[in-house]
Amino acid sequence: MEDPYAVAGDIHVLASSEVAPGYGVLPVNAYLIGADEPVLVDTGLPSERDEFLESLRSLVDPDDLRWVFLTHEDPDHAGNLLAVLEAAANARLVTNYVTVGKLREGLPSLPVDRVVVVNPGQPFPGTERGLRVVRPPVYDAPGTIGLHDPVTGVVLTVDAFGSYLPELVQDLGDVPEGDARSGFDDFNRANHPWTALVDQARFDRSLADLRRLEPTLLLSSHGVPAPGRTDALLDAMARIPQMEPYEPPDQEEFEELREEMG
């Protein structure tokens, strides 16, 4: 893991990455919102459990953590969920009901008495910050939910607006434009293949809903901060359904990628 860093007001990035054979690296981020009652968004990679908990403790005493917001159940988001809930005994888990059902398939010990379920459009429970639950325009799990923070103007977009990168940085402006564009297009087509089937007008309306929030910054679980590029990211996402569907590597290409996988 990288050292945590502040990105907007009291929002911090708990940053990591995974090797993406053939593409470079894929950022894997969790976030901590300071708030009057601190909120941890996602719980990191299971392979980095000790490092993740250490990074979290560097930002907040687990006894003071009040909320764990889980965007969806994929292992790179929920990988340390039980460990975090054990360390943060006063925290409650906020997520979507669909996600709860999927979590219980692999985590039968999930403490459901500590769970609060929310839907897009609803306020986040318990804090005075005015956080609101949103549905990102693209996603790879049916229970996916993000957050809008009216204090900073940040929207946490989960997997949407992610990008493969040549190397991990803290600002998308440090990535060559061609690499940033191709990494964005490849990731968002690969992770959300259903976009090739959508009606463009309806897709544009979902992006318009996001634009109406007037986000100052779009923070992806699989991207790096891109200050000043919100409109450009929204325009780039609008073009995804018009592109050819993503075609994964075939067996011959896979054989060439094995070495990168370690």
CSV table of C-alpha atoms in Angstrom, one decimal:
chain,number,residue,atom,x,y,z
A,1,MET,CA,0.0,0.0,0.0
A,2,GLU,CA,0.9,3.6,-0.5
A,3,ASP,CA,0.9,6.2,2.4
A,4,PRO,CA,-2.6,7.7,2.8
A,5,TYR,CA,-3.0,11.2,1.5
A,6,ALA,CA,-5.6,14.0,1.7
A,7,VAL,CA,-7.5,14.7,-1.5
A,8,ALA,CA,-10.3,17.2,-0.7
A,9,GLY,CA,-10.9,18.7,2.7
A,10,ASP,CA,-11.0,16.0,5.3
A,11,ILE,CA,-11.3,13.2,2.7
A,12,HIS,CA,-8.3,10.9,2.6
A,13,VAL,CA,-7.3,8.2,0.1
A,14,LEU,CA,-6.1,4.8,1.3
A,15,ALA,CA,-4.4,4.0,-1.9
A,16,SER,CA,-3.1,0.7,-3.3
A,17,SER,CA,-2.9,-1.0,-6.7
A,18,GLU,CA,-2.9,-4.3,-8.5
A,19,VAL,CA,-0.9,-5.4,-11.5
A,20,ALA,CA,-3.1,-5.4,-14.6
A,21,PRO,CA,-1.2,-7.7,-17.0
A,22,GLY,CA,-1.0,-6.1,-20.4
A,23,TYR,CA,-2.2,-2.8,-19.2
A,24,GLY,CA,0.1,-1.7,-16.3
A,25,VAL,CA,-1.6,-1.2,-12.9
A,26,LEU,CA,-5.1,-0.7,-11.6
A,27,PRO,CA,-5.6,1.6,-8.6
A,28,VAL,CA,-7.5,0.1,-5.7
A,29,ASN,CA,-8.7,2.8,-3.3
A,30,ALA,CA,-10.6,3.1,-0.1
A,31,TYR,CA,-11.5,6.5,1.4
A,32,LEU,CA,-11.9,8.0,4.8
A,33,ILE,CA,-14.3,10.9,5.3
A,34,GLY,CA,-13.5,12.8,8.5
A,35,ALA,CA,-17.0,14.1,9.2
A,36,ASP,CA,-18.5,14.6,12.6
A,37,GLU,CA,-18.7,10.8,12.7
A,38,PRO,CA,-15.9,9.3,10.5
A,39,VAL,CA,-16.9,7.2,7.6
A,40,LEU,CA,-14.7,4.5,6.0
A,41,VAL,CA,-15.6,3.8,2.4
A,42,ASP,CA,-14.6,0.2,1.5
A,43,THR,CA,-12.1,-2.0,3.2
A,44,GLY,CA,-9.2,-2.7,0.8
A,45,LEU,CA,-7.5,-5.8,-0.6
A,46,PRO,CA,-7.4,-9.0,1.6
A,47,SER,CA,-3.8,-9.6,0.7
A,48,GLU,CA,-2.9,-6.3,2.4
A,49,ARG,CA,-4.9,-6.7,5.6
A,50,ASP,CA,-2.2,-5.7,8.1
A,51,GLU,CA,-1.1,-2.8,5.9
A,52,PHE,CA,-4.7,-1.6,5.4
A,53,LEU,CA,-5.4,-1.6,9.1
A,54,GLU,CA,-2.2,0.2,9.8
A,55,SER,CA,-3.1,2.9,7.3
A,56,LEU,CA,-6.5,3.2,8.7
A,57,ARG,CA,-5.1,3.6,12.2
A,58,SER,CA,-2.8,6.4,11.0
A,59,LEU,CA,-5.9,8.4,10.1
A,60,VAL,CA,-8.4,7.5,12.8
A,61,ASP,CA,-8.6,5.6,16.1
A,62,PRO,CA,-10.7,2.6,15.2
A,63,ASP,CA,-12.7,3.2,18.4
A,64,ASP,CA,-13.8,6.6,16.9
A,65,LEU,CA,-14.8,5.1,13.5
A,66,ARG,CA,-18.6,5.2,13.4
A,67,TRP,CA,-19.5,4.0,9.9
A,68,VAL,CA,-18.2,1.6,7.3
A,69,PHE,CA,-19.8,2.3,3.9
A,70,LEU,CA,-19.4,-0.7,1.6
A,71,THR,CA,-20.0,0.1,-2.1
A,72,HIS,CA,-20.4,-3.5,-3.1
A,73,GLU,CA,-19.2,-7.0,-2.3
A,74,ASP,CA,-16.2,-7.5,-4.6
A,75,PRO,CA,-13.1,-8.7,-2.7
A,76,ASP,CA,-11.1,-5.5,-3.6
A,77,HIS,CA,-13.8,-3.5,-1.8
A,78,ALA,CA,-14.9,-5.9,1.0
A,79,GLY,CA,-11.6,-7.7,1.5
A,80,ASN,CA,-11.0,-6.6,5.1
A,81,LEU,CA,-14.6,-6.0,6.1
A,82,LEU,CA,-14.8,-8.4,9.1
A,83,ALA,CA,-11.3,-7.3,10.3
A,84,VAL,CA,-12.3,-3.7,10.2
A,85,LEU,CA,-15.6,-4.3,12.0
A,86,GLU,CA,-13.7,-6.3,14.6
A,87,ALA,CA,-11.2,-3.5,15.1
A,88,ALA,CA,-13.9,-0.8,15.0
A,89,ALA,CA,-16.4,-2.1,17.6
A,90,ASN,CA,-18.5,1.0,17.6
A,91,ALA,CA,-18.9,1.2,13.8
A,92,ARG,CA,-22.0,0.1,11.9
A,93,LEU,CA,-22.0,-1.2,8.3
A,94,VAL,CA,-24.0,0.8,5.7
A,95,THR,CA,-24.6,-0.9,2.4
A,96,ASN,CA,-27.4,-2.0,0.0
A,97,TYR,CA,-29.7,-4.9,0.7
A,98,VAL,CA,-28.6,-6.8,-2.4
A,99,THR,CA,-25.0,-6.5,-1.3
A,100,VAL,CA,-25.9,-7.9,2.2
A,101,GLY,CA,-27.4,-11.0,0.5
A,102,LYS,CA,-24.3,-11.5,-1.6
A,103,LEU,CA,-21.9,-10.9,1.3
A,104,ARG,CA,-23.6,-13.6,3.4
A,105,GLU,CA,-22.8,-16.2,0.8
A,106,GLY,CA,-19.1,-15.9,1.7
A,107,LEU,CA,-19.3,-14.3,5.1
A,108,PRO,CA,-21.9,-16.2,7.1
A,109,SER,CA,-20.5,-14.5,10.3
A,110,LEU,CA,-21.4,-11.0,9.0
A,111,PRO,CA,-22.9,-9.2,12.0
A,112,VAL,CA,-26.3,-8.3,10.5
A,113,ASP,CA,-27.3,-6.6,13.8
A,114,ARG,CA,-24.8,-3.9,12.9
A,115,VAL,CA,-26.0,-3.4,9.3
A,116,VAL,CA,-28.0,-0.4,8.0
A,117,VAL,CA,-29.3,-0.7,4.4
A,118,VAL,CA,-29.7,2.3,2.1
A,119,ASN,CA,-30.8,2.9,-1.5
A,120,PRO,CA,-29.7,5.5,-4.1
A,121,GLY,CA,-31.3,8.9,-3.4
A,122,GLN,CA,-31.4,8.4,0.4
A,123,PRO,CA,-29.4,10.4,3.0
A,124,PHE,CA,-26.5,8.7,4.7
A,125,PRO,CA,-27.6,7.8,8.2
A,126,GLY,CA,-26.2,9.3,11.4
A,127,THR,CA,-24.0,12.2,10.4
A,128,GLU,CA,-24.7,15.9,10.1
A,129,ARG,CA,-22.6,16.3,7.0
A,130,GLY,CA,-25.5,15.7,4.5
A,131,LEU,CA,-23.9,12.8,2.7
A,132,ARG,CA,-26.3,11.3,0.2
A,133,VAL,CA,-26.3,7.8,-1.4
A,134,VAL,CA,-26.0,7.8,-5.2
A,135,ARG,CA,-26.0,5.3,-8.0
A,136,PRO,CA,-22.9,5.6,-10.2
A,137,PRO,CA,-23.6,5.7,-14.0
A,138,VAL,CA,-21.7,2.4,-14.5
A,139,TYR,CA,-21.1,-0.5,-12.2
A,140,ASP,CA,-20.2,-4.3,-12.1
A,141,ALA,CA,-22.3,-5.4,-9.2
A,142,PRO,CA,-26.1,-4.9,-8.8
A,143,GLY,CA,-26.0,-3.5,-5.3
A,144,THR,CA,-23.4,-0.8,-6.1
A,145,ILE,CA,-23.8,2.5,-4.4
A,146,GLY,CA,-21.7,5.6,-4.1
A,147,LEU,CA,-21.7,8.9,-2.1
A,148,HIS,CA,-22.1,12.6,-2.7
A,149,ASP,CA,-20.5,14.9,-0.2
A,150,PRO,CA,-22.0,18.4,-0.4
A,151,VAL,CA,-19.3,19.8,1.9
A,152,THR,CA,-16.5,19.2,-0.6
A,153,GLY,CA,-18.6,18.6,-3.7
A,154,VAL,CA,-16.9,15.2,-4.1
A,155,VAL,CA,-18.8,12.3,-5.6
A,156,LEU,CA,-17.4,8.8,-4.8
A,157,THR,CA,-18.2,6.9,-8.0
A,158,VAL,CA,-17.0,3.4,-7.0
A,159,ASP,CA,-15.8,1.5,-10.2
A,160,ALA,CA,-17.0,4.2,-12.6
A,161,PHE,CA,-14.3,6.5,-14.1
A,162,GLY,CA,-11.5,4.1,-13.2
A,163,SER,CA,-8.5,3.6,-15.4
A,164,TYR,CA,-5.6,1.4,-16.1
A,165,LEU,CA,-2.3,3.3,-15.6
A,166,PRO,CA,1.3,2.9,-16.6
A,167,GLU,CA,2.2,3.4,-12.9
A,168,LEU,CA,0.4,4.6,-9.8
A,169,VAL,CA,0.4,8.4,-9.3
A,170,GLN,CA,-1.7,10.8,-7.2
A,171,ASP,CA,-2.9,13.0,-10.0
A,172,LEU,CA,-4.2,11.9,-13.4
A,173,GLY,CA,-2.5,15.0,-14.8
A,174,ASP,CA,0.8,13.2,-14.3
A,175,VAL,CA,-0.2,10.5,-16.8
A,176,PRO,CA,0.5,11.1,-20.5
A,177,GLU,CA,-2.8,12.0,-22.2
A,178,GLY,CA,-2.8,9.0,-24.6
A,179,ASP,CA,-2.2,6.5,-21.7
A,180,ALA,CA,-4.9,8.1,-19.6
A,181,ARG,CA,-7.4,8.0,-22.4
A,182,SER,CA,-6.7,4.4,-23.5
A,183,GLY,CA,-6.6,3.2,-19.9
A,184,PHE,CA,-9.9,4.8,-19.2
A,185,ASP,CA,-11.6,3.4,-22.3
A,186,ASP,CA,-10.2,-0.1,-21.8
A,187,PHE,CA,-11.1,-0.3,-18.1
A,188,ASN,CA,-14.6,1.1,-18.4
A,189,ARG,CA,-15.5,-1.2,-21.3
A,190,ALA,CA,-14.0,-4.3,-19.7
A,191,ASN,CA,-15.5,-3.7,-16.3
A,192,HIS,CA,-18.9,-2.6,-17.5
A,193,PRO,CA,-19.4,-4.6,-20.8
A,194,TRP,CA,-23.2,-4.0,-20.7
A,195,THR,CA,-22.6,-0.4,-21.8
A,196,ALA,CA,-22.3,-1.8,-25.4
A,197,LEU,CA,-26.0,-2.7,-25.1
A,198,VAL,CA,-27.4,0.5,-23.6
A,199,ASP,CA,-29.6,3.1,-25.2
A,200,GLN,CA,-27.4,6.2,-25.6
A,201,ALA,CA,-30.2,8.7,-24.7
A,202,ARG,CA,-30.9,6.9,-21.4
A,203,PHE,CA,-27.2,6.6,-20.6
A,204,ASP,CA,-26.8,10.3,-21.2
A,205,ARG,CA,-29.7,11.0,-18.8
A,206,SER,CA,-27.8,9.0,-16.1
A,207,LEU,CA,-24.7,11.2,-16.7
A,208,ALA,CA,-26.9,14.3,-16.6
A,209,ASP,CA,-28.1,13.3,-13.1
A,210,LEU,CA,-24.5,13.2,-12.0
A,211,ARG,CA,-23.7,16.5,-13.7
A,212,ARG,CA,-26.6,18.2,-11.8
A,213,LEU,CA,-24.7,17.5,-8.6
A,214,GLU,CA,-22.0,19.8,-9.9
A,215,PRO,CA,-19.2,17.6,-8.6
A,216,THR,CA,-15.9,19.3,-7.9
A,217,LEU,CA,-14.1,16.0,-8.1
A,218,LEU,CA,-15.0,12.4,-9.2
A,219,LEU,CA,-13.2,9.9,-7.0
A,220,SER,CA,-13.1,6.4,-8.3
A,221,SER,CA,-12.2,3.2,-6.5
A,222,HIS,CA,-10.1,2.3,-9.5
A,223,GLY,CA,-8.8,5.7,-10.6
A,224,VAL,CA,-6.6,8.5,-9.3
A,225,PRO,CA,-7.8,12.1,-8.5
A,226,ALA,CA,-8.3,14.2,-11.6
A,227,PRO,CA,-8.7,17.8,-10.3
A,228,GLY,CA,-10.1,20.1,-13.0
A,229,ARG,CA,-11.1,17.3,-15.3
A,230,THR,CA,-14.6,16.5,-14.1
A,231,ASP,CA,-16.3,17.6,-17.4
A,232,ALA,CA,-13.7,15.7,-19.4
A,233,LEU,CA,-14.3,12.5,-17.5
A,234,LEU,CA,-18.0,12.8,-18.0
A,235,ASP,CA,-17.6,13.4,-21.7
A,236,ALA,CA,-15.3,10.4,-22.0
A,237,MET,CA,-17.8,8.2,-20.2
A,238,ALA,CA,-20.5,9.4,-22.5
A,239,ARG,CA,-18.5,8.0,-25.5
A,240,ILE,CA,-18.1,4.5,-24.0
A,241,PRO,CA,-21.4,3.0,-25.4
A,242,GLN,CA,-20.4,4.2,-28.8
A,243,MET,CA,-17.2,2.1,-28.8
A,244,GLU,CA,-16.7,-1.4,-30.0
A,245,PRO,CA,-17.3,-3.9,-27.1
A,246,TYR,CA,-14.2,-4.9,-25.2
A,247,GLU,CA,-12.7,-8.1,-26.3
A,248,PRO,CA,-10.7,-10.0,-23.6
A,249,PRO,CA,-7.4,-11.8,-24.4
A,250,ASP,CA,-7.8,-15.2,-26.0
A,251,GLN,CA,-5.7,-18.2,-24.9
A,252,GLU,CA,-2.7,-17.3,-27.1
A,253,GLU,CA,-2.6,-13.8,-25.6
A,254,PHE,CA,-3.2,-15.2,-22.1
A,255,GLU,CA,-0.1,-17.4,-22.4
A,256,GLU,CA,1.9,-14.3,-23.1
A,257,LEU,CA,0.5,-12.5,-20.0
A,258,ARG,CA,1.2,-15.4,-17.6
A,259,GLU,CA,4.6,-14.1,-16.6
A,260,GLU,CA,3.2,-10.7,-15.6
A,261,MET,CA,0.7,-12.5,-13.3
A,262,GLY,CA,3.6,-14.0,-11.2
